[in-house]
Structures are given as structure tokens and as C-alpha cells.
Short mmCIF file of C-alpha atoms in Angstrom, two decimals:
data_model
loop_
_atom_site.label_atom_id
_atom_site.label_comp_id
_atom_site.label_asym_id
_atom_site.label_seq_id
_atom_site.Cartn_x
_atom_site.Cartn_y
_atom_site.Cartn_z
CA MET A 28 -18.01 17.51 2.45
CA LYS A 29 -15.48 20.25 1.71
CA THR A 30 -11.74 19.52 1.82
CA VAL A 31 -9.01 22.13 1.45
CA VAL A 32 -5.51 21.01 0.46
CA PHE A 33 -2.32 23.06 0.74
CA CYS A 34 0.42 21.41 -1.32
CA HIS A 35 3.71 22.51 -2.84
CA SER A 36 2.38 22.11 -6.37
CA LEU A 37 -0.45 20.27 -8.04
CA VAL A 38 0.29 21.44 -11.59
CA SER A 39 4.02 20.61 -11.62
CA ASP A 40 5.72 17.26 -11.11
CA TRP A 41 9.07 18.59 -12.32
CA ASN A 42 10.84 17.23 -9.23
CA SER A 43 8.05 16.17 -6.91
CA GLY A 44 6.76 12.65 -6.49
CA HIS A 45 4.27 14.09 -4.01
CA ALA A 46 2.40 15.70 -6.92
CA HIS A 47 1.78 12.25 -8.46
CA PHE A 48 0.07 11.02 -5.31
CA ILE A 49 -1.93 14.10 -4.41
CA ARG A 50 -3.33 14.32 -7.95
CA GLY A 51 -4.56 10.76 -7.67
CA VAL A 52 -6.11 11.21 -4.23
CA VAL A 53 -7.80 14.48 -5.17
CA SER A 54 -9.21 12.84 -8.31
CA GLU A 55 -10.63 10.02 -6.20
CA LEU A 56 -12.15 12.40 -3.64
CA ILE A 57 -13.81 14.43 -6.38
CA ALA A 58 -15.22 11.22 -7.88
CA ARG A 59 -16.83 10.53 -4.48
CA GLY A 60 -18.57 13.91 -4.52
CA VAL A 61 -16.14 15.67 -2.18
CA ASP A 62 -15.70 19.40 -2.85
CA VAL A 63 -11.90 19.71 -3.00
CA ILE A 64 -10.06 23.03 -3.21
CA VAL A 65 -6.29 22.89 -3.74
CA TYR A 66 -3.95 25.78 -2.96
CA GLU A 67 -0.35 26.06 -4.10
CA PRO A 68 2.03 29.01 -3.60
CA LYS A 69 2.52 31.34 -6.55
CA ASP A 70 6.31 30.93 -6.22
CA SER A 71 6.26 27.11 -6.14
CA TRP A 72 9.81 25.94 -6.82
CA ASN A 73 8.59 23.03 -8.91
CA ALA A 74 6.27 25.13 -11.05
CA ILE A 75 8.91 27.82 -11.62
CA ASN A 76 11.53 25.31 -12.75
CA LEU A 77 9.04 23.54 -15.00
CA LEU A 78 8.06 26.78 -16.73
CA GLU A 79 11.67 27.90 -17.10
CA GLU A 80 12.70 24.64 -18.77
CA TYR A 81 9.60 23.65 -20.73
CA GLY A 82 7.35 26.69 -21.02
CA GLN A 83 3.62 27.21 -20.66
CA GLY A 84 2.90 24.17 -22.81
CA ALA A 85 3.84 21.90 -19.90
CA LEU A 86 0.98 23.33 -17.83
CA GLU A 87 -1.44 23.01 -20.73
CA GLY A 88 -0.60 19.31 -20.88
CA PHE A 89 -1.53 19.00 -17.22
CA LYS A 90 -4.94 20.54 -17.88
CA GLU A 91 -5.61 18.07 -20.66
CA ALA A 92 -4.56 15.07 -18.56
CA TYR A 93 -6.46 16.20 -15.45
CA PRO A 94 -9.49 18.21 -16.62
CA ASP A 95 -11.13 17.98 -13.16
CA LEU A 96 -8.09 19.21 -11.21
CA VAL A 97 -7.60 22.91 -10.55
CA SER A 98 -5.36 24.66 -8.06
CA ARG A 99 -5.53 28.19 -6.73
CA SER A 100 -2.30 30.16 -6.65
CA TYR A 101 -1.73 32.23 -3.54
CA ASP A 102 0.84 34.40 -1.75
CA PRO A 103 1.69 32.86 1.66
CA ALA A 104 2.17 36.34 3.12
CA THR A 105 -1.20 37.75 2.11
CA ILE A 106 -3.61 34.82 1.83
CA ASP A 107 -6.93 35.38 3.64
CA LEU A 108 -7.31 32.19 5.67
CA ASN A 109 -10.82 33.09 6.77
CA LYS A 110 -11.87 33.05 3.14
CA ALA A 111 -9.71 30.08 2.09
CA LEU A 112 -10.92 27.86 4.92
CA SER A 113 -14.54 28.99 5.02
CA GLY A 114 -16.89 26.02 5.25
CA ALA A 115 -14.10 23.45 5.33
CA ASP A 116 -14.75 20.06 6.92
CA ALA A 117 -11.15 18.86 6.49
CA VAL A 118 -7.87 20.63 5.78
CA LEU A 119 -4.71 18.84 4.66
CA VAL A 120 -1.39 20.71 4.83
CA HIS A 121 1.72 19.17 3.27
CA GLU A 122 5.05 19.54 5.05
CA TRP A 123 6.60 21.25 2.01
CA ASN A 124 4.81 24.50 2.85
CA ASN A 125 5.88 27.81 4.32
CA LEU A 126 6.58 27.34 8.05
CA ASP A 127 4.72 30.50 8.99
CA LEU A 128 1.72 29.46 6.94
CA ILE A 129 1.67 26.06 8.66
CA ARG A 130 1.62 27.84 12.03
CA ARG A 131 -1.05 30.34 10.94
CA ILE A 132 -3.38 27.62 9.69
CA GLY A 133 -3.00 25.93 13.08
CA GLU A 134 -3.91 29.16 14.88
CA HIS A 135 -6.91 29.62 12.63
CA HIS A 136 -8.05 26.11 13.48
CA LYS A 137 -7.73 26.82 17.20
CA THR A 138 -9.76 30.02 17.16
CA LYS A 139 -12.20 29.67 14.24
CA GLY A 140 -12.05 26.27 12.68
CA HIS A 141 -14.60 23.53 13.20
CA TYR A 142 -12.75 21.35 10.72
CA VAL A 143 -10.30 18.49 11.00
CA LEU A 144 -6.75 19.76 10.45
CA LEU A 145 -4.15 17.23 9.30
CA PHE A 146 -0.46 17.59 8.50
CA HIS A 147 0.90 15.43 5.67
CA ASP A 148 4.54 14.29 5.69
CA SER A 149 5.79 12.42 2.63
CA HIS A 150 9.46 13.38 2.77
CA HIS A 151 12.62 11.94 4.31
CA ARG A 152 13.38 15.25 6.09
CA SER A 153 11.69 14.14 9.31
CA ALA A 154 14.05 11.17 9.57
CA GLU A 155 17.20 12.78 8.20
CA GLU A 156 16.93 16.29 9.66
CA LEU A 157 15.27 15.95 13.04
CA GLU A 158 16.07 19.52 14.08
CA ASP A 159 14.32 20.96 11.01
CA ALA A 160 11.37 18.60 11.28
CA GLY A 161 10.83 19.69 14.87
CA LYS A 162 10.39 23.31 13.73
CA TYR A 163 6.88 22.65 12.47
CA ASP A 164 4.35 24.23 14.81
CA LEU A 165 1.70 21.52 14.97
CA ARG A 166 0.26 22.34 18.39
CA ASN A 167 -3.17 23.06 16.94
CA TYR A 168 -3.29 20.21 14.43
CA ASP A 169 -5.49 17.18 14.96
CA GLY A 170 -2.92 14.73 13.62
CA VAL A 171 -0.31 13.75 11.08
CA LEU A 172 -0.61 11.56 8.00
CA ALA A 173 2.82 9.99 7.47
CA PHE A 174 3.86 7.98 4.41
CA GLY A 175 5.35 5.20 6.51
CA ASN A 176 5.43 3.78 10.02
CA VAL A 177 8.93 5.04 10.73
CA VAL A 178 7.86 8.64 10.01
CA ARG A 179 4.62 8.25 11.97
CA ASP A 180 6.56 6.98 14.97
CA LEU A 181 9.00 9.89 14.81
CA TYR A 182 6.15 12.35 15.26
CA LEU A 183 4.69 10.40 18.16
CA ASN A 184 7.91 9.48 19.94
CA ASN A 185 9.34 13.01 19.72
CA GLY A 186 6.13 14.54 21.01
CA TRP A 187 5.55 16.62 17.87
CA ILE A 188 1.88 15.52 17.72
CA ASP A 189 -0.54 13.46 19.79
CA GLN A 190 -2.10 11.53 16.91
CA ALA A 191 -0.53 10.18 13.73
CA TRP A 192 -1.58 7.69 11.11
CA THR A 193 0.36 5.85 8.42
CA TRP A 194 -0.86 6.92 4.98
CA HIS A 195 1.25 5.24 2.34
CA GLU A 196 1.63 6.64 -1.14
CA ALA A 197 -0.05 4.70 -3.94
CA ALA A 198 -0.64 4.45 -7.67
CA ASP A 199 -3.19 6.53 -9.51
CA THR A 200 -4.73 3.62 -11.40
CA ARG A 201 -6.93 5.97 -13.39
CA LEU A 202 -3.74 6.63 -15.34
CA PHE A 203 -1.37 3.83 -14.39
CA HIS A 204 -2.50 0.62 -16.03
CA PRO A 205 -1.12 -1.74 -18.68
CA ILE A 206 -1.03 -0.47 -22.26
CA VAL A 207 -0.39 -2.66 -25.30
CA SER A 208 2.40 -1.21 -27.40
CA HIS A 209 5.26 -2.16 -29.69
CA LYS A 210 8.53 -2.48 -27.75
CA GLU A 211 11.14 0.14 -28.58
CA GLY A 212 13.72 -0.79 -25.96
CA ASP A 213 14.74 -3.13 -23.18
CA LEU A 214 14.94 -1.03 -20.01
CA VAL A 215 13.55 2.34 -18.95
CA TRP A 216 14.12 4.15 -15.68
CA PHE A 217 12.48 7.25 -14.24
CA GLY A 218 14.56 8.96 -11.59
CA ASN A 219 16.34 12.22 -10.80
CA TRP A 220 20.08 12.64 -10.36
CA SER A 221 19.42 15.00 -7.43
CA ASP A 222 22.79 16.44 -6.50
CA ASP A 223 24.73 13.17 -6.65
CA GLU A 224 22.76 11.71 -3.71
CA ARG A 225 22.38 8.41 -5.53
CA ALA A 226 25.04 8.70 -8.22
CA ILE A 227 26.88 5.67 -6.84
CA GLU A 228 23.72 3.55 -7.01
CA ILE A 229 22.86 4.76 -10.52
CA ARG A 230 26.31 3.77 -11.75
CA GLU A 231 26.25 0.37 -10.06
CA PHE A 232 22.68 -0.69 -10.79
CA LEU A 233 21.97 1.04 -14.09
CA ILE A 234 24.94 2.34 -16.03
CA GLU A 235 27.33 -0.60 -15.61
CA PRO A 236 24.79 -3.41 -16.20
CA VAL A 237 23.48 -1.69 -19.32
CA LYS A 238 27.00 -1.15 -20.58
CA GLN A 239 27.98 -4.76 -19.97
CA LEU A 240 24.86 -6.21 -21.58
CA GLY A 241 24.71 -3.75 -24.47
CA ILE A 242 20.94 -3.40 -24.19
CA ARG A 243 18.69 -0.56 -25.33
CA ALA A 244 17.95 1.68 -22.35
CA LYS A 245 16.52 5.13 -21.69
CA VAL A 246 16.44 7.37 -18.62
CA PHE A 247 14.04 10.19 -17.78
CA GLY A 248 14.51 12.69 -14.97
CA THR A 249 15.61 16.12 -13.81
CA ASN A 250 18.70 17.63 -12.18
CA TYR A 251 21.15 15.76 -14.41
CA PRO A 252 24.39 17.75 -14.80
CA THR A 253 26.04 17.73 -18.21
CA GLU A 254 28.68 15.21 -17.16
CA ALA A 255 26.02 12.82 -15.84
CA VAL A 256 24.21 12.94 -19.20
CA ARG A 257 27.49 12.28 -20.99
CA GLU A 258 28.16 9.33 -18.68
CA LEU A 259 24.79 7.86 -19.62
CA GLU A 260 25.47 8.38 -23.30
CA ARG A 261 28.90 6.72 -23.08
CA ALA A 262 27.14 3.64 -21.71
CA GLY A 263 24.70 3.69 -24.62
CA ILE A 264 21.81 5.02 -22.51
CA GLU A 265 19.52 7.59 -24.08
CA PHE A 266 18.54 10.54 -21.88
CA GLY A 267 14.99 11.83 -22.21
CA GLY A 268 14.93 14.64 -19.63
CA TRP A 269 11.75 15.44 -17.74
CA LEU A 270 8.58 13.61 -18.69
CA PRO A 271 5.20 14.49 -17.17
CA ASP A 272 3.93 11.75 -14.92
CA TYR A 273 0.74 11.25 -16.90
CA ARG A 274 2.83 10.13 -19.91
CA VAL A 275 4.82 7.52 -17.98
CA PRO A 276 2.39 4.60 -18.57
CA GLU A 277 2.69 4.89 -22.35
CA VAL A 278 6.49 4.84 -22.04
CA PHE A 279 6.47 1.85 -19.68
CA ALA A 280 4.52 0.01 -22.37
CA LYS A 281 7.35 0.45 -24.86
CA TYR A 282 10.00 -1.25 -22.70
CA ARG A 283 10.51 -4.76 -21.39
CA MET A 284 11.40 -3.80 -17.83
CA THR A 285 12.14 -1.03 -15.38
CA ILE A 286 14.14 -0.74 -12.16
CA HIS A 287 13.63 0.82 -8.73
CA ILE A 288 16.58 2.73 -7.26
CA PRO A 289 15.56 4.48 -4.02
CA ARG A 290 17.64 7.33 -2.69
CA ARG A 291 20.12 6.56 0.06
CA ALA A 292 17.95 8.47 2.54
CA TYR A 293 15.06 6.08 1.91
CA VAL A 294 17.21 2.98 2.31
CA ARG A 295 19.05 4.22 5.39
CA ALA A 296 16.46 6.19 7.34
CA LEU A 297 13.09 5.14 5.92
CA PRO A 298 12.82 1.35 5.92
CA GLY A 299 9.49 0.15 4.64
CA ILE A 300 8.88 3.13 2.35
CA PRO A 301 9.36 2.65 -1.41
CA THR A 302 9.25 5.50 -3.90
CA VAL A 303 5.93 6.27 -5.58
CA ARG A 304 7.46 5.04 -8.86
CA MET A 305 7.41 1.50 -7.52
CA TYR A 306 3.65 1.56 -7.05
CA GLU A 307 3.22 3.11 -10.49
CA ALA A 308 5.42 0.59 -12.27
CA LEU A 309 3.67 -2.36 -10.68
CA ALA A 310 0.29 -0.87 -11.57
CA CYS A 311 1.39 -0.84 -15.22
CA ALA A 312 2.43 -4.52 -15.00
CA ILE A 313 5.94 -3.89 -16.28
CA PRO A 314 8.59 -6.31 -14.91
CA LEU A 315 10.41 -4.53 -12.10
CA ILE A 316 13.85 -5.14 -10.60
CA SER A 317 14.51 -3.35 -7.31
CA THR A 318 17.79 -2.45 -5.67
CA PRO A 319 17.98 -3.25 -1.93
CA TRP A 320 15.37 -1.77 0.38
CA ARG A 321 13.68 -3.26 3.44
CA ASP A 322 9.96 -3.88 3.04
CA THR A 323 9.44 -3.83 6.80
CA GLU A 324 5.78 -2.88 6.41
CA ARG A 325 5.06 -5.86 4.15
CA LEU A 326 3.54 -3.79 1.38
CA PHE A 327 4.42 -6.33 -1.29
CA THR A 328 5.12 -10.03 -1.67
CA LYS A 329 8.27 -11.70 -2.94
CA ALA A 330 6.35 -12.66 -6.07
CA ASP A 331 5.66 -9.03 -7.08
CA PHE A 332 9.10 -8.05 -8.39
CA LEU A 333 12.71 -9.16 -8.72
CA GLY A 334 15.53 -8.00 -6.47
CA ALA A 335 19.21 -7.26 -6.97
CA ARG A 336 21.62 -6.78 -4.06
CA ASN A 337 24.50 -5.48 -6.20
CA GLY A 338 25.43 -4.61 -9.75
CA GLU A 339 26.34 -8.17 -10.66
CA GLU A 340 22.94 -9.42 -9.56
CA MET A 341 21.24 -6.57 -11.42
CA GLU A 342 23.00 -7.59 -14.61
CA ALA A 343 21.90 -11.18 -14.10
CA GLN A 344 18.29 -10.22 -13.40
CA ILE A 345 18.10 -7.99 -16.46
CA SER A 346 19.41 -10.84 -18.58
CA TRP A 347 16.88 -13.23 -17.01
CA VAL A 348 13.94 -10.95 -17.86
CA LEU A 349 15.11 -10.64 -21.46
CA HIS A 350 15.33 -14.41 -21.85
CA HIS A 351 12.23 -15.39 -19.84
CA GLU A 352 9.59 -12.93 -20.98
CA ALA A 353 6.58 -15.10 -20.12
CA ALA A 354 7.80 -15.73 -16.56
CA ALA A 355 8.67 -12.05 -16.17
CA ARG A 356 5.18 -11.07 -17.30
CA GLU A 357 3.67 -13.38 -14.68
CA ILE A 358 5.71 -11.67 -11.96
CA ALA A 359 4.58 -8.29 -13.26
CA SER A 360 0.94 -9.42 -13.26
CA HIS A 361 1.29 -10.55 -9.66
CA GLY A 362 2.68 -7.15 -8.72
CA ARG A 363 -0.23 -5.41 -10.39
CA ARG A 364 -2.71 -7.56 -8.48
CA THR A 365 -1.05 -6.57 -5.21
CA VAL A 366 -1.35 -2.88 -6.10
CA LEU A 367 -4.99 -3.23 -7.13
CA GLU A 368 -5.77 -5.05 -3.88
CA SER A 369 -4.07 -2.61 -1.51
CA HIS A 370 -2.17 0.32 -3.01
CA THR A 371 -4.30 2.53 -5.22
CA CYS A 372 -5.21 6.16 -4.68
CA SER A 373 -8.77 4.91 -4.29
CA HIS A 374 -7.65 2.97 -1.20
CA ARG A 375 -5.92 6.06 0.15
CA ALA A 376 -8.98 8.24 -0.44
CA ASP A 377 -11.03 5.73 1.56
CA GLU A 378 -8.44 5.83 4.35
CA PHE A 379 -8.41 9.64 4.36
CA LEU A 380 -12.19 9.87 4.62
CA GLN A 381 -12.24 7.32 7.45
CA ILE A 382 -9.53 9.19 9.39
CA VAL A 383 -11.42 12.46 8.93
CA ASP A 384 -14.69 10.87 10.02
CA ASN A 385 -13.12 9.46 13.18
CA ALA A 386 -11.40 12.76 13.94
CA GLN A 387 -14.68 14.66 13.49
CA ARG A 388 -16.31 12.36 16.02
CA ASP A 389 -13.48 13.07 18.46
CA LEU A 390 -13.91 16.83 17.94
CA ILE A 391 -17.62 16.57 18.73
CA VAL A 392 -16.91 14.62 21.90
CA ARG A 393 -14.31 17.17 23.04
CA ARG A 394 -16.67 20.10 22.40
CA GLU A 395 -19.51 18.45 24.30
CA SER A 396 -17.25 17.69 27.27
CA ALA A 397 -15.66 21.15 27.34
#
């Protein structure tokens, strides 16, 4: 089986949680003997920013961490789709692609493609910016893979596509697993500042509790303005900048807990959809405290992590973890079991192959009845 993937970037996770997930799924497909070819645009915003800030060495690190993963750089304006899609059985196109390219791949599928063509949406744009989401020309696509029920339903209810499936993100457990290490701090958080869109939440659930408790904390992420970094430092929080995703497990191992602070868009418009970091943290069996979000899709159990509805509760939960390490470890172990049972990239690879198989059967039936 040959699968072609068009993503924003495979080599750079500078500001893209999607890269974490697609790396894991592609790794799992390759392990199953699937011939996977990944394309990313030569002017990928994530790759350009990564190189500008951290140089070529950042890409070399990716090659060492993922020796089996290779992407082909292309120009959206000149790519030869006949060549790129030759022999494909399945094609997956992420929503963070050039609009014209998305349309052109659909037209190729209509006239020349005997493959299953799927659109992948793992962004809050479809829920927050309906007008923009409706601009995708999906008339010739066989269906949509959406990272939550609410997004899947938007595509179906707005008539953007006839078929859509929920395809949650998940943890790449080839990399994300518990590591034994000496503890260097109390709390670590991975998250981007992202144009102040969750500055209020970061202050309430991270900065103030850390300041009040006087614990050792560190933050990693991108898009932090100078004043935001200074604000962290005034609270006694160390700032680590960008860290490649494949190094996150070793850092989790050095801290006693982490927290989950979803963006406002996720909480408001995407109930039931956690960030990929939640899956990854639970896979590493680090105690996790989450700020409010509605698990409407019942992905986890109440025994998988702790919750905090406001800053005061966050402070109390952090203190509880520090003083009840054995109980906190049991909660973390329960969370890991839930991930291993239902939310690994291996599960998602299985789901993808099943969806493709069913869609191929439908294509055969339609051709025979035409």
C-alpha cells in the first residue's frame, strides 16, 4: 500500500502540534509495511522560523530522532501531481496547506486518481472561522478526518463534505514513555504564548501559583515576547525556549508534575478536544493537572489526572502533588494505562487503515455501478 501525505511540516515542530502527531502516525504506518511519502512546502512557516532561530542543527536533530522519516520539499505552484500521486492508494491532505493545492489535488483525484483522498483537519479554524473553513474546495474528496466530533459535525452539518470521521490526536509511544531520572524541579510546562491568546490563563494557572508556592518551575515554548519572559522570571520561572518534541520525555522525567492549559479557542469552540500535549504527558506517566475543559467525548477517566477550575485550586493541587507523591504517581500510572489502551499513534494508524479500506470498497462499488 502506498500513502502520500501533504502536511505543513514534518521536520519542524517549532509551533505545530500537528507535526508531533503526524510523525507518530507515519512511523506506525511504515512499521506496518506501508510505503509512505510525505510532502511539505519549501516555504513552510514552521521550518523557516525554526531555521532562523536555531539553525541547521535543529533539522539534524530531527534526522537522528526519526531516522525512518523523510519529507520531500516542493513548490505548491510547480509540483507535478501526476508524478507525486503516481501509484497512490491513499492520499492525506492537511488543512494547513495551500488552498489552490488542496483544490488541484481534488481535481486530480476526480480525473486520474484511483486512490482514496482524505482531508485532515486538526485545527480550531473550522470552529472559530467558519467563513475561512468553508473556502476549502473538497468537492472531489472522499471524506474528512477531524480531530474531534465537534469538527467532524461542522463539516457534515455545513455540507462541506458527505463523509467525515473523528480521528483524535494521540501520543507517539515510541518516544513518549516513562524515563527514570533525578528530579531537577517541581513543575514543567510546554506551551506557546501565541499572541496573548491564553496570557490570562497562563498568569492564573501557572505564574501566580508558582509565585505563591515558591516552587522550582520551567516553561518551554515559542512566541514569547520579551515582557512575557520577564514576567516568568519575576515569578521565579525559568524559560527554556523551544524544545524539540522528541526531547520532551526526558524533560518530563526531571520534574514532579506538569499542567495542561488549552487555548481559549479549544475550551470555547472545541469541547472534547484536548491538546496533543495531554496525551503525551499521560503517556510519560507524569502527574498532570488540567485547567478546565469539557471531555465531552469521554477520552479519559476522572482517575487519569487532576483538575483545577481556577488559580486557587491549581495552587492547592500543585501542593497536594508535592506532598502526596505516591498517590500522584498512581494517578499518573492510571492515565498512562488509558493512553496505552486507546490513544496511541498505533491506534490511529489502525483507524486510518480501516477508514481507507472501507473507502476503497465504496470506490469499487461506485465504479461498478457507474
